[in-house]
Coordinates of C-alpha atoms and ligand atoms in Angstrom, one line a residue:
M16 CA -18.6 -31.8 9.3
R17 CA -20.3 -34.4 7.1
L18 CA -19.1 -34.0 3.5
S19 CA -22.6 -35.1 2.4
Q20 CA -23.9 -32.0 3.9
Y21 CA -21.0 -29.6 3.3
F22 CA -20.2 -27.2 0.4
M23 CA -16.9 -28.0 -1.1
P24 CA -17.1 -27.8 -4.9
V25 CA -14.1 -29.9 -5.9
L26 CA -13.0 -29.7 -9.6
R27 CA -11.9 -32.8 -11.3
D28 CA -9.9 -31.1 -14.0
D29 CA -7.3 -28.4 -13.8
P30 CA -8.8 -24.9 -14.4
K31 CA -7.2 -23.4 -17.5
E32 CA -6.9 -19.9 -16.0
A33 CA -4.6 -20.9 -13.2
E34 CA -0.9 -20.3 -14.0
I35 CA 0.6 -21.4 -10.7
V36 CA 0.1 -24.4 -8.4
S37 CA -1.5 -22.6 -5.4
H38 CA -4.1 -21.0 -7.6
R39 CA -4.8 -24.3 -9.4
L40 CA -5.1 -26.2 -6.1
M41 CA -7.2 -23.6 -4.4
L42 CA -9.7 -23.7 -7.3
R43 CA -9.6 -27.5 -7.6
A44 CA -10.1 -27.9 -3.8
G45 CA -13.1 -25.6 -3.9
M46 CA -11.6 -23.0 -1.6
I47 CA -12.3 -19.9 -3.6
R48 CA -14.3 -18.6 -6.5
Q49 CA -13.3 -15.7 -8.7
E50 CA -15.9 -12.9 -8.8
A51 CA -14.0 -10.3 -10.9
A52 CA -10.4 -9.9 -11.8
G53 CA -8.4 -10.2 -8.6
S54 CA -11.5 -10.5 -6.4
Y55 CA -12.6 -13.8 -4.8
S56 CA -15.3 -15.3 -2.7
W57 CA -13.9 -17.5 0.1
L58 CA -15.8 -20.8 0.1
P59 CA -16.0 -22.8 3.3
T60 CA -12.7 -24.6 3.4
G61 CA -10.8 -21.6 2.1
F62 CA -12.5 -19.4 4.6
R63 CA -11.5 -21.7 7.5
V64 CA -7.8 -21.5 6.4
L65 CA -8.0 -17.7 6.1
K66 CA -9.5 -17.4 9.6
K67 CA -6.8 -19.6 11.1
I68 CA -4.0 -17.6 9.6
E69 CA -5.7 -14.4 10.7
Q70 CA -5.9 -15.7 14.2
I71 CA -2.2 -16.6 14.4
V72 CA -1.3 -13.2 13.1
R73 CA -3.6 -11.6 15.7
E74 CA -2.2 -13.6 18.6
E75 CA 1.4 -12.7 17.7
Q76 CA 0.5 -9.0 17.3
D77 CA -1.2 -9.0 20.6
R78 CA 1.7 -10.8 22.2
A79 CA 4.1 -8.1 20.9
G80 CA 1.9 -5.5 22.6
A81 CA 0.0 -4.2 19.5
I82 CA -3.7 -3.2 20.1
E83 CA -6.4 -4.3 17.7
V84 CA -8.9 -1.8 16.1
L85 CA -11.0 -1.9 13.0
M86 CA -11.1 0.9 10.5
P87 CA -13.6 1.1 7.6
T88 CA -12.7 0.0 4.1
L89 CA -14.0 3.3 2.6
Q90 CA -12.1 6.4 3.4
S91 CA -12.7 10.1 2.8
A92 CA -10.1 11.7 0.4
D93 CA -9.5 14.6 2.8
L94 CA -6.8 13.1 4.9
W95 CA -5.1 11.8 1.8
R96 CA -5.0 15.3 0.3
K97 CA -3.2 16.5 3.5
S98 CA -0.5 13.8 3.2
G99 CA -0.1 14.4 -0.5
R100 CA -0.9 10.8 -1.4
Y101 CA -4.3 11.4 -3.0
D102 CA -2.4 12.4 -6.1
D103 CA 0.7 10.3 -5.6
Y104 CA -1.1 7.0 -5.4
G105 CA -2.2 7.0 -9.0
K106 CA -4.4 4.5 -10.7
E107 CA -3.9 1.8 -8.0
M108 CA -6.3 3.7 -5.8
L109 CA -10.0 3.0 -6.4
R110 CA -11.7 6.3 -6.2
I111 CA -15.4 6.5 -5.5
K112 CA -17.9 9.4 -5.2
D113 CA -20.8 9.3 -2.8
R114 CA -24.2 10.8 -3.4
Q115 CA -23.1 14.2 -2.2
D116 CA -20.4 14.1 -4.8
R117 CA -17.7 13.8 -2.0
D118 CA -14.4 12.1 -3.0
M119 CA -14.0 8.7 -1.3
L120 CA -11.6 5.9 -1.8
F121 CA -11.4 2.2 -1.0
G122 CA -8.4 2.1 1.3
P123 CA -5.2 0.6 -0.1
T124 CA -3.6 1.1 3.3
N125 CA -4.3 3.2 6.4
E126 CA -1.4 5.5 7.5
E127 CA -3.4 8.6 7.2
M128 CA -6.5 7.4 9.0
I129 CA -4.7 5.8 11.9
T130 CA -2.5 8.8 12.3
D131 CA -5.6 11.0 12.5
I132 CA -7.3 8.6 14.9
F133 CA -4.2 8.5 17.2
R134 CA -3.7 12.3 17.0
S135 CA -7.3 13.0 18.2
G136 CA -7.1 10.5 21.0
I137 CA -3.8 11.5 22.8
Q138 CA -2.6 14.3 25.0
S139 CA 0.8 13.8 26.5
Y140 CA 4.0 11.9 26.2
K141 CA 2.4 9.4 28.6
D142 CA 0.1 8.2 25.7
V143 CA 3.0 6.8 23.7
P144 CA 4.5 4.4 22.7
R145 CA 1.5 2.6 21.2
N146 CA 1.0 0.3 18.3
L147 CA -2.5 0.0 16.7
Y148 CA -3.4 -2.6 14.1
H149 CA -6.3 -3.9 12.2
I150 CA -7.0 -6.8 9.9
Q151 CA -9.1 -5.5 7.1
W152 CA -9.8 -5.8 3.4
K153 CA -7.8 -3.5 1.1
F154 CA -8.3 -2.7 -2.5
R155 CA -5.5 -1.9 -5.0
D156 CA -6.4 -1.7 -8.6
E157 CA -3.3 -3.7 -9.6
V158 CA -2.2 -3.5 -13.3
R159 CA -2.0 -7.2 -13.5
P160 CA -4.0 -9.1 -10.9
R161 CA -2.9 -12.7 -11.2
F162 CA -1.9 -15.9 -9.4
G163 CA -5.3 -16.1 -7.6
V164 CA -5.2 -14.6 -4.1
M165 CA -1.4 -14.0 -4.4
R166 CA -1.9 -10.8 -6.3
G167 CA -5.5 -9.8 -5.9
R168 CA -7.2 -6.5 -6.1
E169 CA -9.2 -7.0 -3.0
F170 CA -7.1 -8.7 -0.3
L171 CA -6.9 -9.1 3.4
M172 CA -4.1 -7.4 5.1
K173 CA -2.9 -7.0 8.7
D174 CA -1.5 -3.5 9.1
A175 CA 0.0 -2.2 12.3
Y176 CA 1.2 1.4 13.0
S177 CA 3.5 2.4 15.8
F178 CA 3.8 5.8 17.5
D179 CA 6.8 6.8 19.5
L180 CA 8.3 10.0 21.0
T181 CA 11.8 9.5 19.5
A182 CA 13.3 7.8 16.6
E183 CA 15.3 5.6 19.0
A184 CA 12.1 4.4 20.7
G185 CA 10.6 3.9 17.2
Q186 CA 13.4 1.6 16.4
H187 CA 12.5 -0.7 19.3
S188 CA 8.9 -0.7 18.1
Y189 CA 10.2 -1.6 14.6
N190 CA 12.3 -4.4 16.1
K191 CA 9.4 -5.8 18.1
M192 CA 7.4 -6.2 14.9
F193 CA 10.4 -7.7 13.2
V194 CA 10.5 -10.4 15.9
A195 CA 6.7 -10.8 15.9
Y196 CA 6.9 -11.5 12.2
L197 CA 9.5 -14.2 12.7
R198 CA 7.3 -15.8 15.3
T199 CA 4.2 -15.5 13.2
F200 CA 5.7 -17.1 10.1
A201 CA 7.3 -19.9 12.1
R202 CA 3.9 -20.7 13.6
L203 CA 2.5 -20.9 10.1
G204 CA 5.1 -23.5 9.2
L205 CA 7.1 -21.1 7.0
K206 CA 10.6 -19.8 6.7
A207 CA 10.1 -16.2 5.7
V208 CA 13.6 -14.6 5.1
P209 CA 13.8 -10.9 6.1
M210 CA 15.4 -8.9 3.3
R211 CA 16.4 -5.3 3.0
A212 CA 13.8 -3.6 0.9
D213 CA 12.9 -0.5 -1.0
T214 CA 10.5 1.7 0.9
G215 CA 8.4 2.4 -2.3
P216 CA 5.5 4.9 -2.3
I217 CA 5.2 4.8 1.5
G218 CA 8.7 6.2 1.8
G219 CA 11.0 6.2 4.8
D220 CA 14.4 5.1 6.1
S221 CA 14.3 1.5 7.4
S222 CA 12.5 -1.3 5.7
H223 CA 12.5 -5.1 5.5
E224 CA 10.4 -7.5 3.5
F225 CA 9.8 -11.1 4.6
L226 CA 9.9 -13.5 1.7
I227 CA 9.1 -17.2 1.4
L228 CA 11.1 -19.0 -1.1
A229 CA 9.2 -20.4 -4.1
E230 CA 9.9 -20.7 -7.8
T231 CA 6.8 -18.8 -8.6
G232 CA 7.6 -15.8 -6.5
E233 CA 7.5 -12.4 -8.2
S234 CA 10.7 -11.1 -6.6
G235 CA 14.3 -12.1 -7.3
V236 CA 16.1 -12.9 -4.0
F237 CA 19.8 -13.2 -3.1
F238 CA 20.9 -14.5 0.3
D239 CA 23.4 -16.3 2.4
R240 CA 23.0 -20.1 2.7
D241 CA 23.5 -19.6 6.5
F242 CA 19.8 -18.6 6.7
H243 CA 18.9 -22.2 6.2
D244 CA 20.8 -23.1 9.4
M245 CA 19.3 -20.4 11.6
D246 CA 16.9 -21.2 14.5
W247 CA 13.5 -20.4 13.0
S248 CA 11.5 -21.9 15.8
A249 CA 9.1 -19.6 17.5
F250 CA 11.6 -18.6 20.2
D251 CA 10.4 -17.0 23.4
I252 CA 11.2 -13.4 23.9
D253 CA 10.5 -10.7 26.4
Y254 CA 9.3 -7.8 24.2
D255 CA 10.2 -5.2 26.9
D256 CA 13.8 -6.3 26.9
V257 CA 15.1 -3.8 24.3
A258 CA 18.5 -5.5 24.0
A259 CA 17.2 -9.0 23.7
V260 CA 14.8 -7.9 20.9
E261 CA 17.5 -6.0 19.1
K262 CA 19.8 -9.1 19.4
V263 CA 17.3 -11.2 17.4
V264 CA 17.0 -8.6 14.8
T265 CA 20.8 -8.3 14.5
T266 CA 21.1 -12.0 14.1
F267 CA 18.6 -12.1 11.2
T268 CA 20.0 -9.0 9.6
S269 CA 23.7 -9.8 9.9
K270 CA 23.7 -12.2 7.0
Y271 CA 23.3 -10.9 3.5
S272 CA 19.8 -11.0 2.0
A273 CA 18.2 -8.7 -0.5
T274 CA 15.4 -8.6 -3.1
D275 CA 16.4 -7.7 -6.6
E276 CA 15.4 -4.0 -6.0
K277 CA 18.1 -3.6 -3.3
H278 CA 20.6 -6.3 -4.4
D279 CA 24.2 -5.2 -4.7
A280 CA 26.4 -7.8 -6.5
V281 CA 29.7 -6.4 -5.3
E282 CA 28.6 -6.4 -1.7
F283 CA 27.2 -9.9 -2.1
D284 CA 30.6 -11.1 -3.3
S285 CA 32.5 -9.4 -0.6
R286 CA 30.2 -10.7 2.3
V287 CA 29.2 -14.2 1.2
P288 CA 31.7 -16.8 0.0
K289 CA 30.8 -18.1 -3.5
D290 CA 29.7 -21.5 -2.3
K291 CA 27.2 -20.0 0.1
Q292 CA 25.6 -17.6 -2.4
L293 CA 22.1 -18.5 -3.1
S294 CA 19.6 -16.8 -5.4
G295 CA 16.1 -17.7 -6.4
R296 CA 12.6 -16.3 -6.3
G297 CA 10.5 -15.3 -3.3
I298 CA 6.9 -14.3 -2.4
E299 CA 6.6 -11.2 -0.2
V300 CA 4.3 -12.0 2.7
G301 CA 5.2 -9.2 5.0
H302 CA 6.7 -5.7 4.9
I303 CA 7.8 -3.4 7.7
F304 CA 8.7 0.2 7.4
F305 CA 10.0 2.9 9.7
F306 CA 9.3 6.3 8.3
G307 CA 9.6 8.8 11.2
D308 CA 7.3 11.8 10.9
K309 CA 6.3 11.3 7.3
Y310 CA 2.6 11.2 8.2
S311 CA 2.6 12.7 11.7
K312 CA 4.0 16.0 10.4
P313 CA 1.5 16.8 7.7
L314 CA -1.4 15.5 9.9
G315 CA -0.2 17.3 13.1
C316 CA 0.2 14.1 15.2
E317 CA 2.1 15.5 18.2
V318 CA 2.1 15.4 21.9
Q319 CA 3.3 17.6 24.7
G320 CA 6.7 16.2 25.9
A321 CA 7.9 16.0 29.5
D322 CA 9.4 19.5 29.2
G323 CA 6.1 20.9 27.9
K324 CA 7.4 21.3 24.3
K325 CA 5.5 19.8 21.4
V326 CA 6.9 16.6 19.9
T327 CA 5.9 15.3 16.5
L328 CA 5.6 11.5 16.7
Q329 CA 7.8 8.9 15.0
S330 CA 6.0 6.1 13.2
G331 CA 6.3 2.9 11.3
S332 CA 3.9 0.6 9.5
Y333 CA 3.9 -3.1 9.4
G334 CA 1.9 -5.2 6.9
I335 CA 1.2 -8.9 6.5
G336 CA -0.6 -10.3 3.5
V337 CA -3.1 -12.5 5.2
S338 CA -5.0 -13.7 2.1
R339 CA -1.7 -13.9 0.1
L340 CA -0.4 -16.3 2.8
V341 CA -3.1 -18.9 1.9
G342 CA -1.6 -19.2 -1.6
G343 CA 2.0 -18.7 -0.3
I344 CA 1.7 -21.6 2.2
I345 CA 0.4 -23.9 -0.6
E346 CA 3.3 -22.8 -2.9
A347 CA 5.7 -23.9 -0.1
S348 CA 3.8 -27.1 0.9
H349 CA 2.2 -29.3 -1.7
D350 CA 2.9 -32.4 -3.8
K351 CA 1.6 -33.9 -7.1
D352 CA -1.6 -35.0 -5.3
G353 CA -2.5 -31.7 -3.8
I354 CA -2.1 -29.4 -0.8
I355 CA -0.2 -30.4 2.4
W356 CA -1.5 -28.1 5.1
P357 CA 0.7 -27.4 8.1
E358 CA -1.3 -28.4 11.2
A359 CA -1.7 -24.9 12.5
V360 CA -3.8 -23.7 9.5
A361 CA -5.4 -26.8 8.1
P362 CA -9.2 -26.4 7.5
F363 CA -9.8 -29.6 9.4
H364 CA -7.3 -31.6 11.5
V365 CA -8.4 -35.0 10.2
G366 CA -10.4 -36.5 7.4
L367 CA -12.5 -39.6 8.2
I368 CA -13.1 -41.7 5.1
N369 CA -15.8 -44.4 5.1
I370 CA -14.9 -46.4 2.0
K371 CA -18.0 -48.6 2.1
V372 CA -21.0 -46.4 2.7
G373 CA -24.0 -48.6 2.9
D374 CA -22.2 -51.4 4.7
A375 CA -23.9 -51.5 8.1
E376 CA -20.8 -52.1 10.1
A377 CA -18.7 -49.5 8.2
D378 CA -21.4 -46.9 8.6
A379 CA -21.9 -47.6 12.3
T380 CA -18.2 -47.6 13.2
S381 CA -17.5 -44.4 11.1
D382 CA -20.4 -42.6 12.6
K383 CA -19.3 -43.6 16.1
I384 CA -15.7 -42.4 15.6
Y385 CA -16.9 -39.2 13.9
K386 CA -19.2 -38.3 16.9
A387 CA -16.5 -39.2 19.4
L388 CA -13.9 -37.0 17.7
Q389 CA -16.4 -34.2 17.5
G390 CA -17.3 -34.6 21.1
K391 CA -13.6 -34.2 22.0
G392 CA -13.4 -31.0 19.9
V393 CA -11.3 -32.4 17.1
D394 CA -12.0 -30.7 13.7
V395 CA -13.0 -33.6 11.5
L396 CA -14.3 -33.7 8.0
Y397 CA -16.2 -36.9 7.5
D398 CA -16.5 -38.3 4.0
D399 CA -19.8 -40.1 4.3
R400 CA -20.7 -39.8 0.6
N401 CA -21.6 -42.8 -1.4
Q402 CA -18.8 -42.6 -3.9
P403 CA -16.0 -45.0 -5.0
G404 CA -13.0 -45.2 -2.6
G405 CA -10.6 -44.0 -5.2
A406 CA -12.4 -40.7 -5.7
K407 CA -12.6 -40.2 -2.0
F408 CA -8.9 -40.8 -1.5
A409 CA -8.0 -38.4 -4.3
A410 CA -10.3 -35.6 -2.9
M411 CA -8.9 -36.1 0.6
D412 CA -5.3 -35.9 -0.7
L413 CA -6.2 -32.8 -2.8
I414 CA -7.6 -30.8 0.1
G415 CA -4.6 -31.8 2.2
L416 CA -5.8 -32.4 5.8
P417 CA -2.8 -33.4 8.0
W418 CA -4.4 -36.8 8.9
Q419 CA -6.7 -39.3 7.3
I420 CA -8.6 -42.2 9.1
I421 CA -9.7 -44.8 6.6
I422 CA -12.4 -47.2 7.6
G423 CA -13.4 -50.2 5.4
P424 CA -14.8 -53.7 5.8
R425 CA -11.4 -55.5 5.6
G426 CA -9.9 -53.6 8.5
L427 CA -13.1 -53.8 10.5
K428 CA -12.8 -57.6 10.5
E429 CA -9.6 -57.2 12.3
G430 CA -10.8 -54.4 14.5
I431 CA -8.5 -51.8 12.9
A432 CA -8.6 -48.6 10.8
E433 CA -5.8 -47.2 8.7
V434 CA -4.3 -43.8 9.8
K435 CA -2.4 -41.9 7.1
N436 CA -0.2 -38.9 7.5
R437 CA -0.7 -36.7 4.5
K438 CA 2.7 -35.1 4.6
T439 CA 4.9 -38.3 4.9
G440 CA 2.4 -40.7 3.3
A441 CA 3.1 -43.1 6.2
R442 CA 0.2 -45.5 6.9
E443 CA -0.4 -47.2 10.2
N444 CA -3.0 -49.7 11.4
V445 CA -4.6 -48.5 14.6
A446 CA -7.0 -50.5 16.8
L447 CA -10.5 -49.0 16.5
D448 CA -10.7 -48.3 20.3
Q449 CA -7.4 -46.4 20.1
I450 CA -8.3 -44.1 17.2
V451 CA -10.0 -41.3 19.2
G452 CA -7.3 -41.2 21.8
R453 CA -4.7 -40.8 19.0
F454 CA -6.2 -37.5 18.1
T455 CA -7.1 -36.1 21.5
K456 CA -3.8 -36.4 23.3
Ligands
LIG21 P1 3.9 -6.1 -3.8 O1 5.3 -5.6 -3.9 O2 3.8 -7.6 -3.8 O3 3.0 -5.4 -4.8 P2 3.5 -4.1 -1.8 O4 4.9 -3.9 -1.5 O5 2.9 -3.2 -2.7 O6 3.4 -5.6 -2.4 P3 2.8 -3.6 0.9 O7 2.3 -2.2 0.8 O8 4.1 -3.8 1.4 O9 2.6 -4.3 -0.5 O10 1.7 -4.5 1.6 C1 1.9 -5.3 2.8 C2 1.6 -6.8 2.4 O11 0.4 -6.9 1.8 C3 2.6 -7.3 1.3 O12 3.8 -7.7 2.0 C4 1.8 -8.5 0.8 O13 2.0 -9.6 1.5 C5 0.4 -8.0 0.8 N1 -0.1 -7.5 -0.5 C6 0.3 -6.4 -1.1 N2 -0.4 -6.3 -2.3 C7 -1.1 -7.4 -2.4 C8 -2.0 -7.9 -3.4 N3 -2.2 -7.2 -4.6 N4 -2.6 -9.1 -3.2 C9 -2.4 -9.8 -2.1 N5 -1.6 -9.4 -1.1 C10 -1.0 -8.2 -1.3
LIG22 MG1 5.8 -4.3 0.2

């Protein structure tokens, strides 16, 4: 993409309304624009990042055996009356009437709808276990929308729902999602610590939240320092191997970790030596629940078991805040100059800067490298605007692409360009005829 033909409205000054760094940087880098309290348009670079995160989330759900569907944002109130949540959900639910005066709502979550979909599509015990998920916009009329996309009112969530014959089988479905979450966050370049959590209005027995550590997080967190030494890499796992999956879950739940809602100071002291007790703040990026027949019972989601008797299904639900993750990753990865994107989610892989637009040789060489990179399928943002070098460097650092290629007359005389790593700041001179190869290995 040529920056001269792109749409990336970068702000020179800090926007006053932004209280935290991710919100400030997303506005400054021209990634989003606020349309109403807690509601944002995703501008081109922001949208690219959102889509990349969404795709990684999708791949890891698919790998764990979940099946993608898409449910509408607007729901009828009927099913919510059956589960009792139409009244329970309170003011966070955006209620709408259609022209026939029917009660509708903008979905804050989808337990009722998916349970009804599944109920109507199955017959026998052979149709379970299944896990269905979608990645769809939700609306929650939050009391205090703030921090940009971190606490929006309209936000993108991945929500999966498992259906099993027995609570024991349901636990395996829960464990699979637990491991899928570890893999997902690792691929996003994050350490998201699983913590025991309250089940909240969704209710149920077993629940973990996944939190990334950041000073601006809204939750207090308490955990064992040993978490820092665990293997967070995206380990391989056979999801059908019940014991292997359980073992990973056990490893990550054997150490103390809890959000302030569940924290128990006495237990913390007894399980974690003083010098290993860490506390701080965290951002909730995922939340998994096992809640048994909470929804399948009122909604009649049952199958005929092997013995011919009716069995009410056992379920869990599993959420990831896809749009919140954009802000969360920035909170975890930035410096004074701007964003530092992990390679997996960067809007472009490399930024190409021509510092002397108008100089025939600089233009020709930059154009040639740009086309060659594009031809090899490298995502490249080419700053071909006629602007001072300083402004271009600042903009490129701000938007945080992992690599920069800097082309100017001085280097050209020696047949080289400068390659800069945004994260480490390391600069290296690379021969012009080696540049493309560097990014296509
Ligand atoms: P919170 O405690 O932050 O209000 P929640 O517990 O109400 O979140 P869940 O129902 O667990 O949210 O939703 C699943 C995931 O969706 C959360 O882990 C979070 O990442 C994301 N999410 C929830 N509310 C918002 C919001 N207002 N804006 C952006 N993402 C959100
Ligand atoms: Mg939650």
